[in-house]
Amino acid sequence: MKQYVVIGCGRFGSSVATTLYLLGHEVMAIDTNYDIVQDISDKVTHAVQADATDENALRSLGIRNFDTAVISIGSDVQSSIMATLIAKELGVKYVLCKAQNELQAKVLYKIGADRVVFPERDMGVRVAHNLVSQNVLDHIELDPNYSIVEIVTPSNWVGKDLIELDLRAKYGINVMAIKRGTNINISPSANEKLKMGDILVVIGENTKINQISKEDR
């Protein structure tokens, strides 16, 4: 069980905090807003009203003992930078930050953030891909050209195995896993026959993945 501290409990921060808690981890949620702290108090291990830009306050909460800090104060750039800087200086091993734009992300990386995410932008990308390619369930962009994508098995693939489909040669994609109901088959055999409703987790070039969706229409 790891220990996480989530600083800033708006929509993104509270979602991260409650999910980590449900996954069995110890989570401390920190926010300046009393009502937000009260609302999340029964969904995390500890909920505290505190100013994340106050080094003494974070030190007294023992923030240095946490494995990971999630700084989700995206809209208040100055507070986001201060909280990140304090978390790193107090010894938090891994700091993930939410940012509004690339400029904010650059500053956060320069002061020690280990990872910066753009929840609004990333969700927009996922929604757009889902609208354009209806068999795409989820989309994680690795870079502008390559992604990991969950797709519903196209109808013309059902009943065929991975050898017969030869997806690497035809589309340049690799099947990383097959989700069938509640079961997940990691590194499926080449002889694995696909069934209707199977969800494939594939990695490949975006243009090739989009081609699959167009062919299945």
Coordinates of C-alpha atoms in Angstrom, one line a residue:
M1 CA 0.0 0.0 0.0
K2 CA 1.4 3.4 -1.1
Q3 CA 0.8 6.7 0.5
Y4 CA -0.5 9.6 -1.7
V5 CA -1.2 13.2 -0.9
V6 CA -3.5 15.1 -3.2
I7 CA -3.3 18.9 -3.0
G8 CA -6.2 20.7 -4.5
C9 CA -9.5 18.8 -4.5
G10 CA -11.5 20.2 -7.4
R11 CA -13.0 17.9 -9.9
F12 CA -9.7 16.4 -11.1
G13 CA -8.1 16.2 -7.6
S14 CA -11.1 14.7 -5.9
S15 CA -11.4 12.1 -8.6
V16 CA -7.8 11.1 -8.2
A17 CA -8.0 11.0 -4.4
T18 CA -11.1 8.9 -4.2
T19 CA -10.0 6.5 -6.9
L20 CA -6.6 5.9 -5.2
Y21 CA -8.5 5.3 -1.9
L22 CA -10.8 2.8 -3.5
L23 CA -7.8 1.0 -4.9
G24 CA -6.6 0.4 -1.3
H25 CA -4.0 3.1 -0.8
E26 CA -3.6 5.6 2.0
V27 CA -4.7 9.1 0.8
M28 CA -4.4 12.5 2.4
A29 CA -6.5 15.2 0.6
I30 CA -5.6 18.9 1.2
D31 CA -7.6 21.9 0.1
T32 CA -8.1 25.5 1.4
N33 CA -11.9 25.2 1.0
Y34 CA -13.6 23.9 4.2
D35 CA -16.7 22.7 2.3
I36 CA -14.6 20.7 -0.1
V37 CA -12.6 19.1 2.7
Q38 CA -15.8 18.1 4.5
D39 CA -17.3 16.7 1.3
I40 CA -14.3 14.4 0.6
S41 CA -13.5 13.5 4.2
D42 CA -15.3 10.2 4.2
K43 CA -13.9 9.2 0.8
V44 CA -10.1 9.3 1.7
T45 CA -8.0 8.4 4.7
H46 CA -7.4 11.9 5.9
A47 CA -8.8 15.3 4.7
V48 CA -7.2 18.5 5.8
Q49 CA -7.9 22.2 5.3
A50 CA -4.6 23.8 4.8
D51 CA -2.7 26.3 2.6
A52 CA -0.5 24.3 0.2
T53 CA 1.8 27.3 -0.3
D54 CA 2.7 27.4 3.4
E55 CA 5.8 25.3 3.8
N56 CA 5.4 25.0 7.6
A57 CA 1.8 23.7 7.2
L58 CA 2.9 21.0 4.7
R59 CA 5.9 20.1 6.9
S60 CA 3.6 19.7 10.0
L61 CA 1.3 17.4 8.0
G62 CA 4.3 15.1 7.3
I63 CA 4.2 15.5 3.5
R64 CA 7.8 14.2 3.2
N65 CA 6.5 10.7 4.3
F66 CA 4.3 10.3 1.2
D67 CA 5.4 8.3 -1.8
T68 CA 3.6 10.6 -4.3
A69 CA 2.1 14.1 -4.3
V70 CA -0.5 15.1 -6.8
I71 CA -0.7 18.9 -7.3
S72 CA -4.0 19.6 -8.9
I73 CA -4.2 23.4 -8.5
G74 CA -4.2 24.0 -12.3
S75 CA -6.0 27.3 -12.4
D76 CA -3.9 29.1 -9.8
V77 CA -0.5 29.0 -11.5
Q78 CA 1.4 30.7 -8.6
S79 CA 0.0 28.3 -6.0
S80 CA 0.6 25.3 -8.2
I81 CA 4.3 26.3 -8.6
M82 CA 4.7 27.0 -4.9
A83 CA 3.1 23.7 -3.8
T84 CA 5.3 21.8 -6.3
L85 CA 8.5 23.5 -5.2
I86 CA 7.7 22.9 -1.5
A87 CA 6.7 19.2 -2.1
K88 CA 10.1 18.6 -3.8
E89 CA 12.1 20.5 -1.2
L90 CA 10.5 18.6 1.6
G91 CA 11.5 15.3 0.0
V92 CA 8.5 13.9 -1.8
K93 CA 9.9 11.3 -4.2
Y94 CA 7.4 11.7 -7.1
V95 CA 5.4 14.8 -7.8
L96 CA 2.6 14.8 -10.5
C97 CA 1.1 18.2 -11.4
K98 CA -1.9 19.3 -13.3
A99 CA -1.3 22.2 -15.8
Q100 CA -3.5 24.4 -17.9
N101 CA -1.0 24.9 -20.8
E102 CA 2.5 24.1 -22.1
L103 CA 4.1 27.2 -20.5
Q104 CA 2.9 26.2 -17.1
A105 CA 4.1 22.7 -17.7
K106 CA 7.6 23.9 -18.6
V107 CA 7.9 25.9 -15.4
L108 CA 6.7 22.9 -13.3
Y109 CA 9.2 20.6 -14.9
K110 CA 12.0 23.1 -14.3
I111 CA 11.3 23.3 -10.6
G112 CA 11.3 19.5 -10.2
A113 CA 7.9 18.1 -11.2
D114 CA 8.3 14.5 -12.3
R115 CA 5.2 14.4 -14.5
V116 CA 2.7 17.0 -15.8
V117 CA -0.7 16.1 -17.1
F118 CA -3.4 18.1 -19.0
P119 CA -6.7 16.6 -17.9
E120 CA -9.0 18.9 -20.0
R121 CA -6.9 18.6 -23.1
D122 CA -6.4 14.8 -22.8
M123 CA -10.1 14.3 -22.2
G124 CA -10.8 16.4 -25.3
V125 CA -8.5 14.2 -27.4
R126 CA -10.2 11.0 -26.1
V127 CA -13.7 12.3 -26.8
A128 CA -12.8 13.4 -30.3
H129 CA -11.3 10.0 -31.1
N130 CA -14.4 8.3 -29.7
L131 CA -16.7 10.5 -31.9
V132 CA -14.7 9.9 -35.1
S133 CA -14.0 6.2 -34.5
Q134 CA -17.0 4.7 -32.8
N135 CA -15.3 1.4 -32.0
V136 CA -12.5 3.3 -30.1
L137 CA -13.3 3.1 -26.4
D138 CA -10.3 4.7 -24.9
H139 CA -7.2 6.5 -26.3
I140 CA -3.9 7.3 -24.7
E141 CA -1.6 9.4 -26.8
L142 CA 2.1 8.4 -26.5
D143 CA 3.2 11.1 -28.9
P144 CA 1.6 12.9 -31.8
N145 CA 2.0 9.8 -34.0
Y146 CA 1.5 6.8 -31.8
S147 CA -1.1 5.7 -29.2
I148 CA -2.4 2.9 -27.0
V149 CA -6.0 2.4 -27.9
E150 CA -8.9 0.1 -26.7
I151 CA -11.0 -1.0 -29.7
V152 CA -14.0 -3.2 -30.0
T153 CA -13.1 -6.2 -32.2
P154 CA -14.3 -5.3 -35.8
S155 CA -17.0 -7.7 -37.0
N156 CA -14.8 -9.0 -39.9
W157 CA -12.1 -10.1 -37.3
V158 CA -14.5 -12.3 -35.2
G159 CA -13.6 -16.0 -35.4
K160 CA -10.1 -15.4 -36.7
D161 CA -6.9 -15.8 -34.7
L162 CA -4.0 -13.3 -34.6
I163 CA -1.9 -15.3 -37.0
E164 CA -4.6 -15.2 -39.6
L165 CA -5.3 -11.5 -39.1
D166 CA -1.5 -10.7 -39.2
L167 CA -2.2 -7.2 -37.8
R168 CA 1.4 -6.3 -37.5
A169 CA 2.0 -6.7 -41.2
K170 CA -1.2 -5.2 -42.3
Y171 CA -1.6 -2.3 -39.9
G172 CA 1.7 -2.1 -38.1
I173 CA -0.1 -2.6 -34.7
N174 CA 0.6 -4.9 -31.8
V175 CA -2.2 -6.5 -29.6
M176 CA -1.0 -6.0 -26.0
A177 CA -4.1 -7.6 -24.4
I178 CA -7.6 -8.9 -24.9
K179 CA -10.4 -8.0 -22.5
R180 CA -13.2 -10.6 -22.6
G181 CA -15.9 -9.8 -20.0
T182 CA -14.2 -9.5 -16.7
N183 CA -11.1 -11.4 -17.8
I184 CA -7.9 -9.8 -19.3
N185 CA -5.5 -11.8 -21.3
I186 CA -2.1 -10.1 -21.2
S187 CA 0.2 -11.0 -24.1
P188 CA -2.3 -13.2 -25.9
S189 CA -1.2 -16.2 -27.9
A190 CA -1.0 -15.9 -31.7
N191 CA -3.5 -18.7 -31.9
E192 CA -6.1 -16.8 -29.9
K193 CA -9.4 -16.6 -31.8
L194 CA -11.3 -13.4 -31.4
K195 CA -14.9 -13.3 -30.2
M196 CA -17.7 -10.9 -30.7
G197 CA -17.5 -8.2 -28.0
D198 CA -13.8 -8.7 -27.3
I199 CA -11.9 -5.5 -26.5
L200 CA -8.4 -5.3 -27.9
V201 CA -5.7 -3.1 -26.3
V202 CA -3.4 -2.2 -29.2
I203 CA -0.4 0.0 -29.7
G204 CA 0.4 1.5 -33.1
E205 CA 0.5 4.5 -35.4
N206 CA -2.6 6.7 -35.2
T207 CA -3.3 6.7 -39.0
K208 CA -3.2 2.9 -39.0
I209 CA -5.6 2.6 -36.0
N210 CA -8.0 5.1 -37.7
Q211 CA -7.8 3.0 -40.9
I212 CA -9.2 0.0 -38.9
S213 CA -12.2 2.0 -37.8
K214 CA -12.9 3.2 -41.3
E215 CA -12.8 -0.3 -42.7
D216 CA -15.3 -1.5 -40.0
R217 CA -18.0 1.1 -40.9

